[in-house]
mmCIF file of C-alpha atoms in Angstrom:
data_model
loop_
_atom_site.group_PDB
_atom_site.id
_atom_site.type_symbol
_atom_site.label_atom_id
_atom_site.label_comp_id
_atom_site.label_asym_id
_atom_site.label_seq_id
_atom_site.Cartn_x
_atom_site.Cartn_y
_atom_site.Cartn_z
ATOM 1 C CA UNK A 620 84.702 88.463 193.010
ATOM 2 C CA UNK A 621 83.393 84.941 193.196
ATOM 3 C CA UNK A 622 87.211 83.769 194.338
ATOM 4 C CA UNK A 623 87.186 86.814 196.972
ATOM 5 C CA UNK A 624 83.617 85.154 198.657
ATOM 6 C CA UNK A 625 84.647 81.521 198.540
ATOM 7 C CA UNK A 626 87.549 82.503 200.374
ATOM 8 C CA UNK A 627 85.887 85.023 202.603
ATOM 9 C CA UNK A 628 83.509 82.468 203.539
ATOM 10 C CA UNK A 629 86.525 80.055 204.146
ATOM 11 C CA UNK A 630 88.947 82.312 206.513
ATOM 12 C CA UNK A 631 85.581 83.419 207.719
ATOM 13 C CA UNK A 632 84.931 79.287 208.817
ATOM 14 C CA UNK A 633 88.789 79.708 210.342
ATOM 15 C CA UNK A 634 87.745 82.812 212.658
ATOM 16 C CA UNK A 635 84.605 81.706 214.022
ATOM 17 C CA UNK A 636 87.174 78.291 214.847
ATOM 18 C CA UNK A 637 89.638 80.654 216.609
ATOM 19 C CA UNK A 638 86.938 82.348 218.256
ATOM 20 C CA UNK A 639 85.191 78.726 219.663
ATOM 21 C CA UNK A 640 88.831 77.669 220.750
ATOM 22 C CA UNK A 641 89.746 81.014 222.775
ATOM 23 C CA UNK A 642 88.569 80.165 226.335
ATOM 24 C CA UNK A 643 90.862 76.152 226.014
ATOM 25 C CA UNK A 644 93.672 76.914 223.770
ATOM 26 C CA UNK A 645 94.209 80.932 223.826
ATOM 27 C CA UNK A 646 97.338 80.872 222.007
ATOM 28 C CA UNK A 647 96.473 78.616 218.915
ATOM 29 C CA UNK A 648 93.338 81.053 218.636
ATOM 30 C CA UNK A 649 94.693 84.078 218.931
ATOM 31 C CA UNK A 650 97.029 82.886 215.807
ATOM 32 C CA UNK A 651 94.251 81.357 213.752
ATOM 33 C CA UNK A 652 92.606 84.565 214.281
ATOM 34 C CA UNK A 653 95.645 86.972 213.341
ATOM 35 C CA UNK A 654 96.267 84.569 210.347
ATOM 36 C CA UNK A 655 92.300 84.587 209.004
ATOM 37 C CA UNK A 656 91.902 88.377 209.809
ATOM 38 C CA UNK A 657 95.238 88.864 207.815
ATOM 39 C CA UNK A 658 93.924 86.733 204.938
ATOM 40 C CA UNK A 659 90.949 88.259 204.788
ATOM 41 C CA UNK A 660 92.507 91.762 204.272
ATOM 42 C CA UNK A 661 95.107 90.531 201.367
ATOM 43 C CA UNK A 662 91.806 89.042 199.624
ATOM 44 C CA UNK A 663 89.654 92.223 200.148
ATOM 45 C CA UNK A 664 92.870 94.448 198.942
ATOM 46 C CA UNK A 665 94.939 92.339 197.063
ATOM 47 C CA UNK A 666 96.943 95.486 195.768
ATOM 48 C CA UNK A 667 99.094 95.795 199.139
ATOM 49 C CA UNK A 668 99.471 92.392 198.801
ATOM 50 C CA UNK A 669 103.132 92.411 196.908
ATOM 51 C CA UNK A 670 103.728 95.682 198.965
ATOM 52 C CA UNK A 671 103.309 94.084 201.983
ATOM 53 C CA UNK A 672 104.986 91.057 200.754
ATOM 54 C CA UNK A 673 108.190 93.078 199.432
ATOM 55 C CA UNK A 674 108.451 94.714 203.622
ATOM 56 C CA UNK A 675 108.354 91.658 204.699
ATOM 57 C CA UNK A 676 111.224 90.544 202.199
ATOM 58 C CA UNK A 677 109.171 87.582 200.288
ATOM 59 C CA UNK A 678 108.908 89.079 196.994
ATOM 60 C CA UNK A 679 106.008 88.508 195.461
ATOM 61 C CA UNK A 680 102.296 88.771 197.319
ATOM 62 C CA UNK A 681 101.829 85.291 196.096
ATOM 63 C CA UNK A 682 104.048 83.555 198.079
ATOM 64 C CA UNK A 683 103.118 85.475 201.376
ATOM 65 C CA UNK A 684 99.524 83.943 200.740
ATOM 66 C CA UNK A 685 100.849 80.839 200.520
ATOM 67 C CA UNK A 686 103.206 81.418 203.733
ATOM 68 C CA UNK A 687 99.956 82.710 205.420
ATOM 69 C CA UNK A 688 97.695 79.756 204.253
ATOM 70 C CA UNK A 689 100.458 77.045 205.428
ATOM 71 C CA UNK A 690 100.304 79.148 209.210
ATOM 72 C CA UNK A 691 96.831 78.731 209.320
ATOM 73 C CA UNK A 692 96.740 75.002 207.904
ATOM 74 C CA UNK A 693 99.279 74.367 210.681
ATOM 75 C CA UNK A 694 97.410 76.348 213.191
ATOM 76 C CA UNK A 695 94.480 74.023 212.521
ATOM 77 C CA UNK A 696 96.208 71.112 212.597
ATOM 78 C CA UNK A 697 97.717 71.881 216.193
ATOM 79 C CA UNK A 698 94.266 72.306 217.395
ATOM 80 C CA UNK A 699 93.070 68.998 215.891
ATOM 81 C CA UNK A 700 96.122 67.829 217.997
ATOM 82 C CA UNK A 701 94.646 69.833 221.345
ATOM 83 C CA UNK A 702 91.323 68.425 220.813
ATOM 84 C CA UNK A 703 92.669 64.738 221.073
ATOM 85 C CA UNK A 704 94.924 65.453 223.998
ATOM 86 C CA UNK A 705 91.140 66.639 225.730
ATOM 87 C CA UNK A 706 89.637 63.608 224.552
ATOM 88 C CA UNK A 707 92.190 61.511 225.807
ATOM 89 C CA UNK A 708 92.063 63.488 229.249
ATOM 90 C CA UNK A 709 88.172 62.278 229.279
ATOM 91 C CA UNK A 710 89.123 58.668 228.563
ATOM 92 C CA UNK A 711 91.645 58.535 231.251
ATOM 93 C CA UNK A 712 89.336 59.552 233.838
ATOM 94 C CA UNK A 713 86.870 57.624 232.652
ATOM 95 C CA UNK A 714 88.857 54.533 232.849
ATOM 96 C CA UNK A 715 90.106 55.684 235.917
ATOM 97 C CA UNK A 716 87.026 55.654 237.648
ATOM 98 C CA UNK A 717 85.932 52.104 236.035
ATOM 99 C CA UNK A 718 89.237 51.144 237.566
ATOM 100 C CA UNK A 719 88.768 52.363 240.700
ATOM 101 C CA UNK A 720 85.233 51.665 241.123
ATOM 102 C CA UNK A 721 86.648 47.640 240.470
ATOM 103 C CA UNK A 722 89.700 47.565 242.420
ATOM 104 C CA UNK A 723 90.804 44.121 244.313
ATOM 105 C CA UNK A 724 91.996 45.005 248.089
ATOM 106 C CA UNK A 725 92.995 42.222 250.079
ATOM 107 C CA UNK A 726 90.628 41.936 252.955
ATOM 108 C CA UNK A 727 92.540 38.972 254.512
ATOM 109 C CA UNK A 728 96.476 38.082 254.920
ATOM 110 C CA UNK A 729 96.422 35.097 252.850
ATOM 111 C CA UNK A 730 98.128 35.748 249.608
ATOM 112 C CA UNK A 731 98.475 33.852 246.370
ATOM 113 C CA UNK A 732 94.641 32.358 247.631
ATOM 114 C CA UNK A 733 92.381 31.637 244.330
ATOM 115 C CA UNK A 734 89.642 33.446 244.983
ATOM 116 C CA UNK A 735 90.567 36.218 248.231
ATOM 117 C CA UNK A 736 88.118 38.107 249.769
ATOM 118 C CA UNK A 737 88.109 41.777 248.021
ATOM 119 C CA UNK A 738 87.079 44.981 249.072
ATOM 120 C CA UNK A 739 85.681 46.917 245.669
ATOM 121 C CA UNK A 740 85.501 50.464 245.464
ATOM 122 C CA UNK A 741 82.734 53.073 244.619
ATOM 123 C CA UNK A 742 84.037 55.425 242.080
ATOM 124 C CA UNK A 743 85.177 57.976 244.747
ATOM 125 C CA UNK A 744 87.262 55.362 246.194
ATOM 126 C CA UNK A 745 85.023 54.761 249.408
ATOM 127 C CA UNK A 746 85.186 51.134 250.294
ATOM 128 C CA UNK A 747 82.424 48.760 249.916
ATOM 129 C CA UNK A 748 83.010 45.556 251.037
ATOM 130 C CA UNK A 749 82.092 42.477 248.379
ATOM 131 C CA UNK A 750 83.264 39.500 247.863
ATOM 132 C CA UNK A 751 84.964 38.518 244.732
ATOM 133 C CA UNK A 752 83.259 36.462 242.250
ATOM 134 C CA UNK A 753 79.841 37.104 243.811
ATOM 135 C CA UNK A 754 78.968 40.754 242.059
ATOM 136 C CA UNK A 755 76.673 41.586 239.596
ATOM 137 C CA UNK B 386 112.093 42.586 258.492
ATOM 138 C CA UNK B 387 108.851 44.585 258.973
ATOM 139 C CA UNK B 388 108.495 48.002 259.561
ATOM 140 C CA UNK B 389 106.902 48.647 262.517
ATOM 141 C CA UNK B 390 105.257 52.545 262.486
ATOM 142 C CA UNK B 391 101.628 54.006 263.046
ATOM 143 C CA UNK B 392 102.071 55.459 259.656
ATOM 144 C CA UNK B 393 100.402 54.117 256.364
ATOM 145 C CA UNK B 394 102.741 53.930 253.902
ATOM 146 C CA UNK B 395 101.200 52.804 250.444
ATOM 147 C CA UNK B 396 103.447 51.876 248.088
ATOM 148 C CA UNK B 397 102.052 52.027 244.396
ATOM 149 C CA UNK B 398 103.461 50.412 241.470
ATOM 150 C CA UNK B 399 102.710 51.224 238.192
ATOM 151 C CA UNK B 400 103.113 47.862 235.781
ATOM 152 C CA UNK B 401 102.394 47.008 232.112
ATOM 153 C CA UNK B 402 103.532 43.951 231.375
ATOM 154 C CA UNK B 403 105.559 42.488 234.026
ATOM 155 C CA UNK B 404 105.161 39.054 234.488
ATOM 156 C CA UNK B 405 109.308 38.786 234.335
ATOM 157 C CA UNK B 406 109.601 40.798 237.412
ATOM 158 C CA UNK B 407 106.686 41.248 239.307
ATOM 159 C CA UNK B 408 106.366 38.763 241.809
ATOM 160 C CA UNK B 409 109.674 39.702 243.026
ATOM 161 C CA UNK B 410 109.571 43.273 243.629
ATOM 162 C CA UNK B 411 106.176 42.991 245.510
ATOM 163 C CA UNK B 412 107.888 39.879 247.570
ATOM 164 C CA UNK B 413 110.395 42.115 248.665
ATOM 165 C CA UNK B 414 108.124 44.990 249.458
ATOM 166 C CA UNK B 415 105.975 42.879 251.747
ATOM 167 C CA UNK B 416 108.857 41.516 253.608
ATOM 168 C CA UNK B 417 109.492 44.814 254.949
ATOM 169 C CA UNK B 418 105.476 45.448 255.370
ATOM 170 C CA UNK B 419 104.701 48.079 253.309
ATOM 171 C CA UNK B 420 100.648 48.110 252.355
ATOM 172 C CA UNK B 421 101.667 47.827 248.037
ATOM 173 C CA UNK B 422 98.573 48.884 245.489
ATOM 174 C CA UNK B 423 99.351 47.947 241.433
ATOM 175 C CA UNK B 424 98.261 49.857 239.085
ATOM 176 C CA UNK B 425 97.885 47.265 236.439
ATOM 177 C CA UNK B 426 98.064 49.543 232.865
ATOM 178 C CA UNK B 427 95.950 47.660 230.814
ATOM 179 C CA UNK B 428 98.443 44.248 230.766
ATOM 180 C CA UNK B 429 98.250 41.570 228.519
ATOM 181 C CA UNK B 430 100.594 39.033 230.355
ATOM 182 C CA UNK B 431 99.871 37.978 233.706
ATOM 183 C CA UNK B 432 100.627 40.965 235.508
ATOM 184 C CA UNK B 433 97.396 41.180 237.169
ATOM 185 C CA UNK B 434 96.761 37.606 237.915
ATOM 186 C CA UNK B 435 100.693 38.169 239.864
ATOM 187 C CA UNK B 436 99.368 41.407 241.349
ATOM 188 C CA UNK B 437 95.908 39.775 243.080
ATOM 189 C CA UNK B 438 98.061 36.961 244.564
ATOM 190 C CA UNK B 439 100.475 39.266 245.954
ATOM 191 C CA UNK B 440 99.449 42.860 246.330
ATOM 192 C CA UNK B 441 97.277 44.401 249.280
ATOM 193 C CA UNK B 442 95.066 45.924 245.984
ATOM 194 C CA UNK B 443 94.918 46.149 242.593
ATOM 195 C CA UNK B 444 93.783 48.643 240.315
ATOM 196 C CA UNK B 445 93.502 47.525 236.433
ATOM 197 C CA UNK B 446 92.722 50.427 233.662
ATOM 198 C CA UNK B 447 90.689 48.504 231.203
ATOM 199 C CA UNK B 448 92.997 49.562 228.560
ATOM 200 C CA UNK B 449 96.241 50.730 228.455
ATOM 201 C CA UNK B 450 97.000 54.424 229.207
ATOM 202 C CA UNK B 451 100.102 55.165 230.190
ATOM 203 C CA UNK B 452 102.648 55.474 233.043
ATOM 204 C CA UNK B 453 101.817 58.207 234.041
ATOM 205 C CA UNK B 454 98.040 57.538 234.312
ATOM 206 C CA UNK B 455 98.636 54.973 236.244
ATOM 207 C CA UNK B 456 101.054 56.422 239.201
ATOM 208 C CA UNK B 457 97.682 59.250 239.005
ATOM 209 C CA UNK B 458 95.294 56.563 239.715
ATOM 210 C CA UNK B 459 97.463 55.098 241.925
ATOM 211 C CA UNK B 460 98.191 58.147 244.278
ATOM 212 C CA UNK B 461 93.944 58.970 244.273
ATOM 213 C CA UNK B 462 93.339 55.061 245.097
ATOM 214 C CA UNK B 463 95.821 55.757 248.008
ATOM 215 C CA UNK B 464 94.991 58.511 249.095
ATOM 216 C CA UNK B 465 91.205 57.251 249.343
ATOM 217 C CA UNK B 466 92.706 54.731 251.478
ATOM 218 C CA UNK B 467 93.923 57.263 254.258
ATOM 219 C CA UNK B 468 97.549 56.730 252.867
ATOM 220 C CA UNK B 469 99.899 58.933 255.404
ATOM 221 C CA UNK B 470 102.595 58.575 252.775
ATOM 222 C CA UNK B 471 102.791 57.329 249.810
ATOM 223 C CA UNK B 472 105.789 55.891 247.568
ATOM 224 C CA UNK B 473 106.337 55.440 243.712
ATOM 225 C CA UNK B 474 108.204 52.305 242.919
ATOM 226 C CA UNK B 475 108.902 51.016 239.631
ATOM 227 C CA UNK B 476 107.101 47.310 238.871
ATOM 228 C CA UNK B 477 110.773 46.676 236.529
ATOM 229 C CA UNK B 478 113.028 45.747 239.773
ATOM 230 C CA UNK B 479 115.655 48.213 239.368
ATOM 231 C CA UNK B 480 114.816 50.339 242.650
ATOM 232 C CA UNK B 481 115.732 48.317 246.260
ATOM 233 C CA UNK B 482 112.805 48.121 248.849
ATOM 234 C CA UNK B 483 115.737 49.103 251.425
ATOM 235 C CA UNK B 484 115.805 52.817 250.476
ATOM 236 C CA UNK B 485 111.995 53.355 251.061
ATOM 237 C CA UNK B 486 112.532 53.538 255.228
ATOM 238 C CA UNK B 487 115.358 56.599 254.594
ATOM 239 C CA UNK B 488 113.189 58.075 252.176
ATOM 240 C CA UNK B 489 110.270 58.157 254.751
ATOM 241 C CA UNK B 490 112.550 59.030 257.443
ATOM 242 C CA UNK B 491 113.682 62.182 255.763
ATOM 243 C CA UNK B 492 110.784 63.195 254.898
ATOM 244 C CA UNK B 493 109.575 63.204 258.559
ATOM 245 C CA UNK B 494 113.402 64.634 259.959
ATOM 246 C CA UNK B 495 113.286 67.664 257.116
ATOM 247 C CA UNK B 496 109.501 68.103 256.981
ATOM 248 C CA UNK B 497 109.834 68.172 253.463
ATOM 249 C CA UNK B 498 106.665 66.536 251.193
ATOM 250 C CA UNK B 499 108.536 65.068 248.461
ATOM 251 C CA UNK B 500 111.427 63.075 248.659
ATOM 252 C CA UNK B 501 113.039 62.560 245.283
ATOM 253 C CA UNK B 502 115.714 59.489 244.357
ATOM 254 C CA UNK B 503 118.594 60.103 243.229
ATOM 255 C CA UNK B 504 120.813 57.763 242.241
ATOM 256 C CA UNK B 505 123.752 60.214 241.799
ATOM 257 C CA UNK B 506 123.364 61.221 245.690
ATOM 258 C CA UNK B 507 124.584 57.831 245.919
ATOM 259 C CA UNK B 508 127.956 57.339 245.599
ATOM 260 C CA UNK B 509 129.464 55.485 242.759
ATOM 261 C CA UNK B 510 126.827 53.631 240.236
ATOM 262 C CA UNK B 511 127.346 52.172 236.819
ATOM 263 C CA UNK B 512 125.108 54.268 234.901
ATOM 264 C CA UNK B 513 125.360 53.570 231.320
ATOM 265 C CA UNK B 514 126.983 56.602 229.298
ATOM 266 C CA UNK B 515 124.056 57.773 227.078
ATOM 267 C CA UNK B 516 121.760 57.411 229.924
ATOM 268 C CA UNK B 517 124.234 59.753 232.135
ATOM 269 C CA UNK B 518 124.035 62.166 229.435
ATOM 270 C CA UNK B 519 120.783 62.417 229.116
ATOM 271 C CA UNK B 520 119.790 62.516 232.753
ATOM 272 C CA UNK B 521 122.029 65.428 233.038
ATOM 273 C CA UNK B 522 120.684 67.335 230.017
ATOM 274 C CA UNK B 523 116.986 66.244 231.631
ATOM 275 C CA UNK B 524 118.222 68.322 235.270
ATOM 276 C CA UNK B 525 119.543 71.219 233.142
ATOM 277 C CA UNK B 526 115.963 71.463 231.363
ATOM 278 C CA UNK B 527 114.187 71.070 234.734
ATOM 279 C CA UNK B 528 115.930 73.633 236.409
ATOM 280 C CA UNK B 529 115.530 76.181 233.459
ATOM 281 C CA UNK B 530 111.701 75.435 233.691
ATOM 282 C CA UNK B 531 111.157 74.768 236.852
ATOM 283 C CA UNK B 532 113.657 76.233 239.022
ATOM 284 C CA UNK B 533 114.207 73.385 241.019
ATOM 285 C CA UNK B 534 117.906 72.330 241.476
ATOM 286 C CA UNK B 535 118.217 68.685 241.472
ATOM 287 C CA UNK B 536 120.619 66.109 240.620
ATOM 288 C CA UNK B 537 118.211 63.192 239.004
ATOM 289 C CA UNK B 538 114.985 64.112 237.105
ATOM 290 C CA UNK B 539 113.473 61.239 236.182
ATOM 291 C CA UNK B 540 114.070 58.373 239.139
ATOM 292 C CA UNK B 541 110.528 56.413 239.664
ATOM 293 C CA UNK B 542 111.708 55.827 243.622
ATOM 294 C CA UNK B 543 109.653 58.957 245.099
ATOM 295 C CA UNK B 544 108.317 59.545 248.586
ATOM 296 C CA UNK B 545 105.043 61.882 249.477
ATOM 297 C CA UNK B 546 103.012 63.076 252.726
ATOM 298 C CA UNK B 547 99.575 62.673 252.049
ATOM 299 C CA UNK B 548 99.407 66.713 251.543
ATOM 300 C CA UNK B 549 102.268 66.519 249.063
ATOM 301 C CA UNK B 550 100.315 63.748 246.921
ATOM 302 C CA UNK B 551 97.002 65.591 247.317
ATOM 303 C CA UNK B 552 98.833 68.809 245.759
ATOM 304 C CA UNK B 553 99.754 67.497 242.303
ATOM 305 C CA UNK B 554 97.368 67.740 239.500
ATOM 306 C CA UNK B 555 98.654 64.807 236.907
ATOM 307 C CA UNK B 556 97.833 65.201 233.398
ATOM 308 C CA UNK B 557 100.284 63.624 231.253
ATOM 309 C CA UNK B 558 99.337 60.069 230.931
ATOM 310 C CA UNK B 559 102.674 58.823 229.394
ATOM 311 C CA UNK B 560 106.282 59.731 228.621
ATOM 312 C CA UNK B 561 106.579 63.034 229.900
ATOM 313 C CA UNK B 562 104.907 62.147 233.566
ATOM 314 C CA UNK B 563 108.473 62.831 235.384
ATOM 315 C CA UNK B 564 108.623 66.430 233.892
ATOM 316 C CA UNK B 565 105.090 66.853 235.268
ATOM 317 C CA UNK B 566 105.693 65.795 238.469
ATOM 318 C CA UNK B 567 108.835 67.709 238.918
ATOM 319 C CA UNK B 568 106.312 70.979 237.491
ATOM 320 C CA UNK B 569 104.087 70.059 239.819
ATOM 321 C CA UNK B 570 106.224 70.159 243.270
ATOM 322 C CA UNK B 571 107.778 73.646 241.930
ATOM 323 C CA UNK B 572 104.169 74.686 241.422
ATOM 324 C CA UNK B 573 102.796 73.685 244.929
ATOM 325 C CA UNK B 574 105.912 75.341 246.654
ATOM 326 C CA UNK B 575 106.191 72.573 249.122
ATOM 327 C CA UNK B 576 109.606 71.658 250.440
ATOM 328 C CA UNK B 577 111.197 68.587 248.704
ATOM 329 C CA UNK B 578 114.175 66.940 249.493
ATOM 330 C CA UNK B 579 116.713 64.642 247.103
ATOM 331 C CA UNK B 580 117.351 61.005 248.801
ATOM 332 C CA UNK B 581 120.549 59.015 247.588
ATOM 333 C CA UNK B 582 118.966 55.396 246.021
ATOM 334 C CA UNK B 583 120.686 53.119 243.956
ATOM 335 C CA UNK B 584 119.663 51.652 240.902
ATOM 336 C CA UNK B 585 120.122 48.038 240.028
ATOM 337 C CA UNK B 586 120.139 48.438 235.979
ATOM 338 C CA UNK B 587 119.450 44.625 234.355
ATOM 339 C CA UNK B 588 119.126 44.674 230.642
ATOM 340 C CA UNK B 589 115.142 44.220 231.386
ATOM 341 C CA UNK B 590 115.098 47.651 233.080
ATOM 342 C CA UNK B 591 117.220 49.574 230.509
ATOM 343 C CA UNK B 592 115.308 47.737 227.954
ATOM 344 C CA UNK B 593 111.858 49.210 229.446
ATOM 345 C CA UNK B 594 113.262 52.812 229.935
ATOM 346 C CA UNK B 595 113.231 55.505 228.007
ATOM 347 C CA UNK B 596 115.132 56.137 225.195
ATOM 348 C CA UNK B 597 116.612 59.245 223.606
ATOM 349 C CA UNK B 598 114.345 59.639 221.092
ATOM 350 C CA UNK B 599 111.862 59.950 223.633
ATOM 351 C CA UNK B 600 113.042 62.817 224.502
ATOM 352 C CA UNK B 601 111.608 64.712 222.179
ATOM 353 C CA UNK B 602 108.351 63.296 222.476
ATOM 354 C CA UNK B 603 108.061 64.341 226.312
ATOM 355 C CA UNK B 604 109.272 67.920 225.043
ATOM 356 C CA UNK B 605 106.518 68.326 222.597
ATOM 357 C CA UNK B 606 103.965 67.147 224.936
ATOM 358 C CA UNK B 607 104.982 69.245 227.903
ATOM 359 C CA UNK B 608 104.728 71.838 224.706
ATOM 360 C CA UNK B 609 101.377 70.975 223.823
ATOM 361 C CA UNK B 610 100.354 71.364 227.453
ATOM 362 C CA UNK B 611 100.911 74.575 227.889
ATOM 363 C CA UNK B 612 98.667 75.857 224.734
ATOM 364 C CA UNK B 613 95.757 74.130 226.418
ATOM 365 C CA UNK B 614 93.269 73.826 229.649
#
C-alpha cells in the first residue's frame, strides 16, 4: 500500500505536468498524460497488469511498467527540451532588441572613417539620430 | 556600376566571424549601390570593426545566436528602415553581387515575393558530390513537407518585397533556418519564383557550410517545432 501512494503521488506529480504543458506543447502532454493515467491504473490493479502485458505481447506485467516508466521518463525529458527551445526564443528577442535598439547606420558617405556619425535605433527600430561615442 | 532605381533595396548579411572575407563582399555590394545592413552574430574577430567601416548599418547580437537569428533581425532592422526589397546574402563570398539586379528584376516582371537562388537553374557548376546529394535529398524533403517544387533548398542568395519579408515568422535561430524559410513562403501562399545564381565554392565557404551530419540536427529541430507554440 505504501509503494501504491508513493507512486500515486509520483504519476500524480507527472499529470498535473501534462496538464500545465497542454495549452504550449499539446502533444508531449497528451502522452505524459496517457502514460501517468495508464500507470496509475496498473498500480491501483496490478492483477491486469501481466494480462494486459501478455495482449500486448511483453510477457510479463513487469516489463510493461518498465516500458511505460521509460515513455514517461522520455516524455519528460522532451519537455525539458521544449522548455529550453522557449527560453532560448526569449533570449533571442531579447538580444534582438538590445541589438537593434544599438545599431550603427551610416549617416554620412564616408566609409572606413574612425568614428562616423551613427544613427541608433529605439527598440522598435524608429531612428533616433546620435552621434557615436557621445551616448550615455 | 551603381544601380540607379527609386527602390530601396537592403541587402542584409548575416556574419560570424568573417574577418577573411568580409571587406570584400560588402566592397562589391557597394560598387553596385545597394544600401548593405550586417548582422554581426555575436563575432569575436573583427567582423564588426570591418562591418562599421564599410556597411550602411550594423546590427551586433551581444552574443552569438545563430544564423538564422540573425537574417530575422536583419529583415525587422530593414524593414524598419522602409526597405522596398530586401536581399539575403551570405557574409562567406560564395554568392556574386551581379545576380542581385535579375533577382530584383524578376521579382518585379513575375510579381512574385520571393525569389529563391538556385544554383542548379544555372547551367553547369562544380558542386562538390556529397553536397549535390544532399541538396537533392534537402528538395525531396521540402517538397514532401512543404509542397513547394524547387530545385535548391538551402541557397543564402534570396530576394523579398517588403510584404513577402513582413509575412515570415522566423523562429529557428540556427541550422535549420532554410527549412523555415522555405515553410514559411508555402505558409503565406505568396508567389515565389526560383532565380539561376552561381556559386563560387572556395574551401572557406565549403568549410563554413553545413555538413551532413547536420542534417539531422535541422530535422530534429524542425521536429521539435512542431510539438510546441
Amino acid at each position: 500500500m505504501i509503494v501504491q501512494m508513493v507512486l500515486s503521488v509520483l504519476l500524480g506529480a507527472v499529470l498535473l505536468h501534462g496538464w500545465t504543458q497542454l495549452r504550449r506543447s499539446p502533444l508531449v502532454a497528451w502522452m505524459s498524460l496517457t502514460a501517468a493515467t495508464g500507470g496509475l491504473y496498473l498500480v491501483w490493479a496490478p492483477a491486469h497488469t501481466t494480462e494486459i502485458a501478455g495482449m500486448l505481447g511483453i510477457g510479463r506485467g513487469a516489463d510493461l511498467i518498465m516500458y511505460l516508466w521509460v515513455c514517461i521518463s522520455l516524455n519528460l525529458l522532451l519537455s525539458l527540451h521544449l522548455k529550453q527551445l522557449r527560453q532560448q526564443e526569449t533570449l533571442t528577442r531579447l538580444a534582438r532588441h538590445v541589438a537593434l535598439a544599438n545599431a550603427f547606420v551610416r549617416t554620412n558617405d564616408v566609409r572606413g572613417a574612425a568614428a562616423p556619425t551613427v544613427a541608433r535605433l529605439q527598440g522598435d527600430g524608429r531612428r533616433s539620430t546620435r552621434m557615436r561615442g557621445h551616448t550615455a | 556600376m551603381r544601380v540607379i532605381s527609386s527602390d530601396t533595396v537592403w541587402i542584409v548579411c548575416p556574419a560570424f566571424n568573417e574577418e577573411r572575407t568580409l571587406a570584400g563582399v560588402l566592397t562589391r555590394l557597394i560598387a553596385h549601390g545597394y544600401k548593405v545592413v550586417v548582422v554581426d552574430d555575436g563575432s569575436r574577430d573583427k567582423t564588426r570593426e570591418i562591418a562599421e567601416g564599410l556597411a550602411d548599418a550594423v546590427v551586433s547580437h551581444p552574443v552569438n545566436l545563430g544564423q538564422g537569428a540573425a537574417l530575422a533581425t536583419g529583415l525587422a532592422f530593414a524593414l524598419a528602415q522602409g526597405a522596398d526589397y530586401i536581399v539575403t546574402f551570405d557574409s562567406d563570398g560564395q554568392h556574386r553581387a551581379t545576380d542581385i539586379a535579375r533577382m530584383i528584376a524578376t521579382l518585379k516582371s513575375t510579381r512574385s515575393d520571393y525569389a529563391l537562388g538556385s544554383r542548379f537553374l544555372a547551367g553547369r557548376q562544380r558542386v562538390p558530390l556529397l553536397r549535390r546529394l544532399l541538396l537533392r535529398a534537402a528538395t525531396i524533403f521540402t517538397a514532401l513537407t512543404t509542397g513547394l517544387r524547387l530545385t535548391d533548398t538551402h541557397n543564402g542568395l534570396r530576394a523579398f518585397t517588403r510584404r513577402g519579408a513582413a509575412a515570415l515568422d522566423l523562429r529557428q535561430d540556427r541550422m535549420a533556418h532554410a527549412s523555415e524559410i522555405l515553410s514559411e513562403v508555402a505558409r503565406s501562399r505568396l508567389p515565389y519564383v526560383e532565380v539561376p545564381v552561381t556559386i563560387d565554392y572556395t574551401e572557406y565557404s565549403l568549410a563554413k557550410g553545413q555538413r551532413a551530419s547536420d542534417a539531422v540536427m535541422i530535422l530534429l529541430d524542425l521536429f521539435a517545432r512542431k510539438l510546441h507554440r
